[in-house]
Amino acid sequence: MENLIFLIGFRAVGKTTVGKELAVRLGCDFLDTDLIICQRKAASIEQIVKAEGWEGFRHLESEVLAELAECSNSVVATGGGAIMHREPWLVLRRNALIVWLTAPPEALVSRFRQDEGSGENRPSLTGKDISAEILDILKIREPFYRETAHLVIDTEMIEVAKVVDKIQQAYVQKMGRGKK
Ligand code: S3P
């Protein structure tokens, strides 16, 4: 396994916050699929979706994911919908530790509302109100998060540093096994 960790999970669960702290802890680079896409297009997700639809955004997302399979020494936060591109994950699962950050739907709603970037970065996926959208989309995505993750961490009741501890522990174990 390369020195590579992918964080997956629903919108606003805290992948970027955890990812940044984890990267500092491990002395790795921090990468974010949404950020890479926006830098490439010099536009916000809202602008990309307005111009190209979700289809255009997903196309870019799958390209970025496939490219990231080649990198190492990095912690990567992925957009909540990145899990739906099935092919890249077959490769990523072999090369990286994949961590699913979860939280109950009510916590996701409240984090979504609290995050000032939600408007620009998280245009509606369904046109429904946010609580109904989260329930609907979670139902579709949960099996994919579950089958892809090596490790699942419920972030509802624990602070970021503790989440980072758990990932670091799993990472050290996995690296150790890889060397045998
Ligand atoms: C999306 C999640 C967002 C971003 C885009 C689509 C999704 O990323 O990729 O708005 O489909 O769940 P975060 O998970 O970082 O919010």
Coordinates of N, CA and C and ligand atoms in Angstrom, one line a residue:
M1 N 0.8 -1.2 0.0 CA 0.0 0.0 0.0 C 0.9 1.3 0.0
E2 N 0.5 2.2 -0.8 CA 1.2 3.5 -0.8 C 0.8 4.2 0.4
N3 N 1.5 5.3 0.8 CA 1.1 6.2 1.9 C -0.1 7.0 1.5
L4 N -1.3 6.4 1.5 CA -2.4 7.1 0.9 C -3.7 6.7 1.7
I5 N -4.4 7.8 2.1 CA -5.7 7.6 2.9 C -6.8 8.4 2.2
F6 N -7.9 7.7 1.9 CA -9.1 8.4 1.3 C -10.2 8.5 2.4
L7 N -10.7 9.7 2.5 CA -11.9 9.9 3.4 C -13.1 9.9 2.5
I8 N -14.1 9.1 2.9 CA -15.4 9.1 2.2 C -16.5 9.4 3.2
G9 N -17.7 9.8 2.7 CA -18.8 10.0 3.6 C -19.7 11.1 3.0
F10 N -20.8 11.3 3.7 CA -21.8 12.3 3.2 C -21.3 13.7 3.3
R11 N -22.0 14.6 2.5 CA -21.8 16.0 2.6 C -21.7 16.5 4.0
A12 N -20.8 17.4 4.3 CA -20.7 18.1 5.6 C -20.4 17.2 6.8
V13 N -20.0 16.0 6.6 CA -19.8 15.1 7.7 C -18.5 15.5 8.4
G14 N -17.6 16.2 7.7 CA -16.3 16.7 8.3 C -15.0 16.1 7.7
K15 N -15.1 15.6 6.4 CA -14.0 15.0 5.8 C -12.8 16.0 5.6
T16 N -13.1 17.2 5.3 CA -12.0 18.2 5.1 C -11.4 18.6 6.4
T17 N -12.2 18.8 7.4 CA -11.6 19.1 8.8 C -10.7 18.0 9.3
V18 N -11.2 16.8 9.2 CA -10.5 15.6 9.7 C -9.2 15.4 8.8
G19 N -9.4 15.6 7.5 CA -8.4 15.3 6.6 C -7.2 16.3 6.8
K20 N -7.5 17.5 7.0 CA -6.4 18.5 7.2 C -5.6 18.2 8.4
E21 N -6.3 17.8 9.5 CA -5.6 17.5 10.8 C -4.8 16.2 10.7
L22 N -5.4 15.3 10.0 CA -4.7 14.0 9.8 C -3.4 14.2 9.0
A23 N -3.5 15.0 7.9 CA -2.4 15.2 7.1 C -1.2 15.9 7.8
V24 N -1.6 16.8 8.7 CA -0.5 17.5 9.5 C 0.1 16.4 10.4
R25 N -0.7 15.6 11.1 CA -0.3 14.6 12.0 C 0.7 13.6 11.3
L26 N 0.4 13.2 10.1 CA 1.2 12.2 9.4 C 2.3 12.8 8.6
G27 N 2.3 14.1 8.5 CA 3.3 14.8 7.6 C 3.1 14.5 6.1
C28 N 1.8 14.4 5.8 CA 1.4 14.1 4.4 C 0.8 15.3 3.7
D29 N 0.6 15.3 2.4 CA -0.1 16.3 1.7 C -1.6 16.1 2.0
F30 N -2.3 17.3 1.9 CA -3.8 17.2 2.0 C -4.4 17.5 0.6
L31 N -5.2 16.6 0.1 CA -5.8 16.9 -1.2 C -7.3 16.8 -1.0
D32 N -8.1 17.5 -1.9 CA -9.5 17.5 -1.8 C -10.1 17.5 -3.2
T33 N -10.8 16.5 -3.5 CA -11.3 16.3 -4.9 C -12.1 17.5 -5.4
D34 N -12.9 18.1 -4.5 CA -13.7 19.3 -4.9 C -12.9 20.5 -5.2
L35 N -11.8 20.6 -4.4 CA -10.9 21.7 -4.6 C -10.2 21.6 -5.9
I36 N -9.7 20.4 -6.2 CA -9.0 20.2 -7.5 C -9.9 20.5 -8.7
I37 N -11.2 20.0 -8.6 CA -12.1 20.3 -9.7 C -12.3 21.8 -9.9
C38 N -12.6 22.5 -8.7 CA -12.8 23.9 -8.8 C -11.6 24.7 -9.3
Q39 N -10.4 24.3 -8.9 CA -9.2 24.9 -9.4 C -9.1 24.7 -10.9
R40 N -9.3 23.5 -11.3 CA -9.2 23.2 -12.8 C -10.2 24.0 -13.6
K41 N -11.4 24.2 -13.1 CA -12.4 24.9 -13.9 C -12.4 26.4 -13.5
A42 N -11.6 26.8 -12.5 CA -11.6 28.2 -12.0 C -13.1 28.6 -11.8
A43 N -13.8 27.7 -11.1 CA -15.3 28.0 -10.9 C -15.7 27.3 -9.6
S44 N -16.8 27.8 -9.0 CA -17.3 27.0 -7.8 C -18.1 25.8 -8.3
I45 N -18.4 24.9 -7.4 CA -19.3 23.8 -7.8 C -20.6 24.3 -8.3
E46 N -21.1 25.3 -7.6 CA -22.4 25.8 -8.0 C -22.4 26.3 -9.5
Q47 N -21.3 27.0 -9.8 CA -21.1 27.5 -11.2 C -20.9 26.4 -12.2
I48 N -20.2 25.3 -11.8 CA -19.9 24.2 -12.7 C -21.3 23.5 -13.0
V49 N -22.0 23.3 -11.9 CA -23.3 22.6 -12.1 C -24.3 23.4 -12.9
K50 N -24.3 24.7 -12.7 CA -25.1 25.6 -13.5 C -24.8 25.5 -15.0
A51 N -23.5 25.5 -15.3 CA -23.0 25.5 -16.7 C -23.1 24.1 -17.3
E52 N -22.8 23.0 -16.6 CA -22.6 21.7 -17.2 C -23.5 20.7 -16.6
G53 N -24.3 21.0 -15.6 CA -25.2 20.1 -15.0 C -24.4 19.1 -14.0
W54 N -25.1 18.3 -13.3 CA -24.4 17.4 -12.4 C -23.6 16.4 -13.2
E55 N -24.1 16.1 -14.4 CA -23.3 15.1 -15.3 C -21.9 15.6 -15.5
G56 N -21.8 16.9 -15.9 CA -20.5 17.5 -16.1 C -19.6 17.5 -14.9
F57 N -20.2 17.8 -13.8 CA -19.4 17.7 -12.5 C -18.9 16.3 -12.2
R58 N -19.8 15.3 -12.4 CA -19.5 13.9 -12.1 C -18.4 13.4 -13.0
H59 N -18.4 13.9 -14.3 CA -17.4 13.5 -15.2 C -16.0 13.9 -14.7
L60 N -15.9 15.2 -14.3 CA -14.7 15.8 -13.8 C -14.2 15.0 -12.6
E61 N -15.2 14.7 -11.7 CA -14.9 14.0 -10.5 C -14.3 12.6 -10.7
S62 N -14.8 11.9 -11.7 CA -14.3 10.6 -11.9 C -12.9 10.6 -12.5
E63 N -12.7 11.7 -13.3 CA -11.3 11.8 -13.9 C -10.3 12.1 -12.7
V64 N -10.7 13.0 -11.8 CA -9.8 13.4 -10.7 C -9.5 12.1 -9.8
L65 N -10.6 11.4 -9.6 CA -10.4 10.2 -8.7 C -9.4 9.2 -9.3
A66 N -9.6 9.0 -10.6 CA -8.7 8.0 -11.3 C -7.2 8.5 -11.3
E67 N -7.0 9.8 -11.4 CA -5.7 10.4 -11.3 C -5.1 10.2 -9.9
L68 N -5.9 10.3 -8.9 CA -5.4 10.3 -7.6 C -4.9 8.9 -7.1
A69 N -5.4 7.9 -7.9 CA -4.9 6.5 -7.6 C -3.4 6.4 -7.7
E70 N -2.8 7.3 -8.5 CA -1.4 7.3 -8.8 C -0.6 8.0 -7.7
C71 N -1.2 8.7 -6.8 CA -0.4 9.6 -5.9 C -0.1 8.8 -4.6
S72 N 0.8 9.4 -3.8 CA 1.1 8.7 -2.6 C 1.5 9.8 -1.6
N73 N 1.7 9.4 -0.3 CA 2.0 10.4 0.7 C 0.9 11.5 0.9
S74 N -0.3 11.1 0.8 CA -1.4 12.1 0.8 C -2.6 11.6 1.6
V75 N -3.3 12.5 2.2 CA -4.7 12.3 2.7 C -5.6 13.0 1.7
V76 N -6.6 12.3 1.2 CA -7.6 12.8 0.2 C -9.0 12.9 0.8
A77 N -9.6 14.0 0.8 CA -11.0 14.2 1.2 C -11.8 14.1 -0.1
T78 N -12.8 13.3 -0.2 CA -13.6 13.2 -1.5 C -14.9 13.8 -1.3
G79 N -15.5 14.3 -2.4 CA -16.9 14.8 -2.3 C -17.8 13.6 -2.0
G80 N -19.0 14.0 -1.3 CA -19.9 12.9 -0.9 C -20.4 12.0 -1.9
G81 N -20.5 12.5 -3.2 CA -21.0 11.6 -4.3 C -19.9 10.9 -5.0
A82 N -18.7 11.1 -4.6 CA -17.6 10.4 -5.4 C -17.7 8.9 -5.3
I83 N -18.3 8.4 -4.2 CA -18.4 7.0 -4.0 C -19.2 6.3 -5.1
M84 N -20.0 7.1 -5.9 CA -20.9 6.5 -6.9 C -20.1 6.1 -8.2
H85 N -18.9 6.6 -8.3 CA -18.1 6.1 -9.4 C -17.4 4.8 -9.0
R86 N -17.9 3.7 -9.5 CA -17.5 2.4 -8.9 C -16.1 2.0 -9.3
E87 N -15.7 2.3 -10.6 CA -14.5 1.7 -11.1 C -13.2 2.2 -10.4
P88 N -13.1 3.6 -10.2 CA -11.9 4.0 -9.5 C -11.7 3.4 -8.2
W89 N -12.7 3.1 -7.5 CA -12.6 2.6 -6.1 C -12.0 1.1 -6.1
L90 N -12.2 0.4 -7.2 CA -11.6 -0.9 -7.2 C -10.1 -0.8 -7.1
V91 N -9.5 0.1 -7.8 CA -8.1 0.4 -7.7 C -7.7 1.0 -6.4
L92 N -8.5 2.1 -6.0 CA -8.1 2.8 -4.8 C -8.1 1.9 -3.6
R93 N -9.1 1.0 -3.5 CA -9.2 0.1 -2.4 C -8.0 -0.7 -2.2
R94 N -7.3 -1.0 -3.3 CA -6.0 -1.9 -3.2 C -4.9 -1.0 -2.7
N95 N -4.9 0.3 -3.1 CA -3.7 1.1 -2.9 C -3.8 2.0 -1.6
A96 N -5.0 2.2 -1.1 CA -5.1 3.2 0.0 C -6.0 2.6 1.1
L97 N -5.8 3.3 2.3 CA -6.8 3.0 3.4 C -8.0 3.9 3.2
I98 N -9.2 3.3 3.2 CA -10.4 4.0 2.9 C -11.2 4.1 4.2
V99 N -11.5 5.4 4.6 CA -12.2 5.6 5.9 C -13.5 6.3 5.6
W100 N -14.6 5.6 6.1 CA -15.9 6.2 6.0 C -16.3 7.0 7.3
L101 N -16.4 8.3 7.2 CA -16.9 9.1 8.3 C -18.4 9.2 8.3
T102 N -19.0 8.8 9.3 CA -20.5 8.8 9.4 C -21.0 9.7 10.5
A103 N -22.3 10.1 10.4 CA -23.0 10.8 11.5 C -24.5 10.6 11.2
P104 N -25.3 10.6 12.2 CA -26.8 10.4 12.0 C -27.3 11.6 11.1
P105 N -28.4 11.3 10.4 CA -28.9 12.3 9.5 C -29.2 13.7 10.1
E106 N -29.7 13.7 11.4 CA -29.9 15.0 12.0 C -28.6 15.8 12.2
A107 N -27.5 15.1 12.5 CA -26.3 15.8 12.7 C -25.8 16.3 11.4
L108 N -26.0 15.5 10.3 CA -25.6 16.0 9.0 C -26.4 17.2 8.5
V109 N -27.7 17.3 8.9 CA -28.5 18.4 8.5 C -27.9 19.7 9.2
S110 N -27.6 19.5 10.5 CA -27.2 20.6 11.3 C -25.8 21.1 10.8
R111 N -24.9 20.1 10.5 CA -23.5 20.5 10.0 C -23.7 21.2 8.6
F112 N -24.6 20.7 7.8 CA -24.8 21.3 6.5 C -25.2 22.8 6.6
R113 N -26.1 23.0 7.6 CA -26.6 24.4 7.8 C -25.6 25.3 8.4
Q114 N -24.8 24.7 9.2 CA -23.7 25.6 9.9 C -22.6 25.9 9.0
D115 N -22.3 25.1 8.0 CA -21.2 25.3 7.1 C -21.5 26.4 6.1
E116 N -20.8 27.5 6.2 CA -21.0 28.7 5.3 C -20.8 28.4 3.9
G117 N -19.9 27.4 3.6 CA -19.6 27.1 2.2 C -20.6 26.2 1.5
S118 N -21.7 25.8 2.3 CA -22.6 24.9 1.7 C -23.3 25.4 0.4
G119 N -23.6 26.7 0.4 CA -24.3 27.3 -0.7 C -23.5 27.1 -2.0
E120 N -22.2 27.5 -2.0 CA -21.3 27.5 -3.1 C -20.9 26.1 -3.5
N121 N -20.7 25.3 -2.5 CA -20.1 23.9 -2.7 C -21.1 22.8 -2.8
R122 N -22.3 23.1 -2.3 CA -23.3 22.0 -2.2 C -24.7 22.4 -2.8
P123 N -24.7 22.6 -4.1 CA -26.0 22.9 -4.7 C -26.9 21.7 -4.5
S124 N -28.3 21.9 -4.5 CA -29.2 20.8 -4.2 C -29.0 19.7 -5.2
L125 N -29.1 18.5 -4.7 CA -29.0 17.3 -5.6 C -30.4 16.8 -6.1
T126 N -31.4 17.2 -5.3 CA -32.8 16.6 -5.7 C -33.8 17.7 -5.8
G127 N -33.6 18.9 -5.4 CA -34.6 19.9 -5.3 C -35.5 19.9 -4.1
K128 N -35.3 18.8 -3.3 CA -36.1 18.7 -2.0 C -35.4 19.5 -0.9
D129 N -36.1 19.7 0.2 CA -35.5 20.3 1.3 C -34.4 19.5 1.9
I130 N -33.5 20.1 2.6 CA -32.2 19.4 2.9 C -32.4 18.1 3.8
S131 N -33.4 18.2 4.7 CA -33.6 17.0 5.6 C -34.1 15.8 4.7
A132 N -35.0 16.1 3.8 CA -35.5 15.0 3.0 C -34.5 14.5 2.0
E133 N -33.7 15.5 1.5 CA -32.6 15.1 0.5 C -31.6 14.2 1.2
I134 N -31.2 14.5 2.4 CA -30.2 13.7 3.1 C -30.7 12.3 3.3
L135 N -31.9 12.2 3.7 CA -32.5 10.8 3.9 C -32.5 10.0 2.6
D136 N -33.0 10.7 1.6 CA -33.1 10.0 0.3 C -31.7 9.5 -0.3
I137 N -30.8 10.5 -0.2 CA -29.5 10.2 -0.9 C -28.7 9.2 0.0
L138 N -28.8 9.3 1.3 CA -28.1 8.4 2.2 C -28.5 7.0 1.9
K139 N -29.8 6.8 1.7 CA -30.4 5.4 1.4 C -29.7 4.8 0.2
I140 N -29.5 5.7 -0.8 CA -28.8 5.2 -2.0 C -27.3 4.9 -1.8
R141 N -26.7 5.8 -1.1 CA -25.2 5.7 -1.0 C -24.7 4.8 0.0
E142 N -25.4 4.7 1.1 CA -24.9 3.9 2.3 C -24.3 2.6 1.9
P143 N -25.0 1.8 1.1 CA -24.4 0.4 0.7 C -23.0 0.6 0.1
F144 N -22.8 1.7 -0.7 CA -21.6 1.9 -1.4 C -20.5 2.3 -0.5
Y145 N -20.8 3.2 0.4 CA -19.8 3.6 1.5 C -19.4 2.4 2.3
R146 N -20.4 1.6 2.6 CA -20.1 0.5 3.5 C -19.2 -0.5 2.8
E147 N -19.5 -0.9 1.6 CA -18.7 -1.9 0.9 C -17.3 -1.4 0.5
T148 N -17.1 -0.1 0.5 CA -15.8 0.4 0.0 C -14.9 0.7 1.2
A149 N -15.4 1.0 2.3 CA -14.5 1.4 3.5 C -13.8 0.2 4.1
H150 N -12.6 0.5 4.5 CA -11.8 -0.5 5.4 C -12.2 -0.2 6.8
L151 N -12.5 1.1 7.1 CA -12.8 1.5 8.5 C -13.9 2.5 8.5
V152 N -14.8 2.3 9.5 CA -16.0 3.2 9.7 C -15.9 4.0 11.0
I153 N -16.0 5.3 11.0 CA -16.0 6.0 12.2 C -17.2 6.9 12.4
D154 N -18.0 6.7 13.4 CA -19.1 7.6 13.7 C -18.6 8.8 14.4
T155 N -18.8 9.9 13.7 CA -18.2 11.2 14.2 C -19.1 12.0 15.1
E156 N -20.3 11.4 15.4 CA -21.3 12.3 16.1 C -20.8 12.8 17.5
M157 N -20.3 11.8 18.3 CA -20.0 12.2 19.7 C -18.5 12.4 20.0
I158 N -17.6 12.3 19.0 CA -16.2 12.4 19.3 C -15.6 13.6 18.6
E159 N -14.6 14.1 19.3 CA -13.9 15.3 18.7 C -13.0 14.9 17.6
V160 N -12.6 15.9 16.8 CA -11.8 15.7 15.6 C -10.5 14.9 15.9
A161 N -9.8 15.4 17.0 CA -8.5 14.8 17.3 C -8.7 13.3 17.6
K162 N -9.8 12.9 18.2 CA -10.0 11.4 18.5 C -10.3 10.7 17.2
V163 N -11.0 11.3 16.2 CA -11.2 10.7 14.9 C -9.8 10.5 14.3
V164 N -9.0 11.5 14.3 CA -7.7 11.4 13.7 C -6.9 10.3 14.4
D165 N -7.0 10.2 15.7 CA -6.3 9.1 16.4 C -6.6 7.7 15.9
K166 N -7.9 7.5 15.7 CA -8.4 6.2 15.2 C -7.9 5.9 13.8
I167 N -7.9 6.9 13.0 CA -7.4 6.7 11.6 C -5.9 6.4 11.6
Q168 N -5.2 7.2 12.4 CA -3.7 7.0 12.5 C -3.4 5.6 13.0
Q169 N -4.1 5.1 14.0 CA -3.9 3.7 14.5 C -4.1 2.7 13.4
A170 N -5.2 2.8 12.6 CA -5.6 1.9 11.6 C -4.5 1.9 10.5
Y171 N -4.1 3.1 10.2 CA -3.1 3.3 9.2 C -1.7 2.7 9.5
V172 N -1.3 2.9 10.7 CA 0.0 2.3 11.2 C -0.1 0.7 11.1
Q173 N -1.3 0.2 11.6 CA -1.5 -1.2 11.5 C -1.5 -1.8 10.1
K174 N -2.1 -1.1 9.2 CA -2.2 -1.5 7.8 C -0.8 -1.4 7.1
M175 N -0.1 -0.4 7.4 CA 1.2 -0.2 6.8 C 2.1 -1.4 7.3
G176 N 2.0 -1.7 8.6 CA 2.8 -2.8 9.2 C 2.5 -4.1 8.5
R177 N 1.2 -4.4 8.3 CA 0.9 -5.6 7.6 C 1.4 -5.7 6.2
G178 N 1.4 -4.5 5.5 CA 1.9 -4.4 4.1 C 3.3 -4.8 4.0
K179 N 4.1 -4.5 5.1 CA 5.5 -4.7 5.0 C 5.9 -6.1 5.2
K180 N 5.0 -6.9 5.8 CA 5.4 -8.3 6.2 C 5.4 -9.2 4.9
Ligands
S3P1 C1 -21.6 16.3 -3.3 C2 -20.8 16.6 -2.2 C3 -19.9 17.8 -2.2 C4 -19.5 18.2 -3.6 C5 -20.8 18.3 -4.5 C6 -21.6 17.0 -4.6 C7 -22.5 15.1 -3.2 O1 -18.8 17.5 -1.4 O2 -18.7 17.2 -4.2 O3 -21.6 19.3 -4.0 O4 -23.0 14.6 -4.2 O5 -22.7 14.6 -2.1 P1 -18.7 17.4 0.2 O6 -19.0 16.0 0.5 O7 -17.4 17.8 0.5 O8 -19.8 18.4 0.7

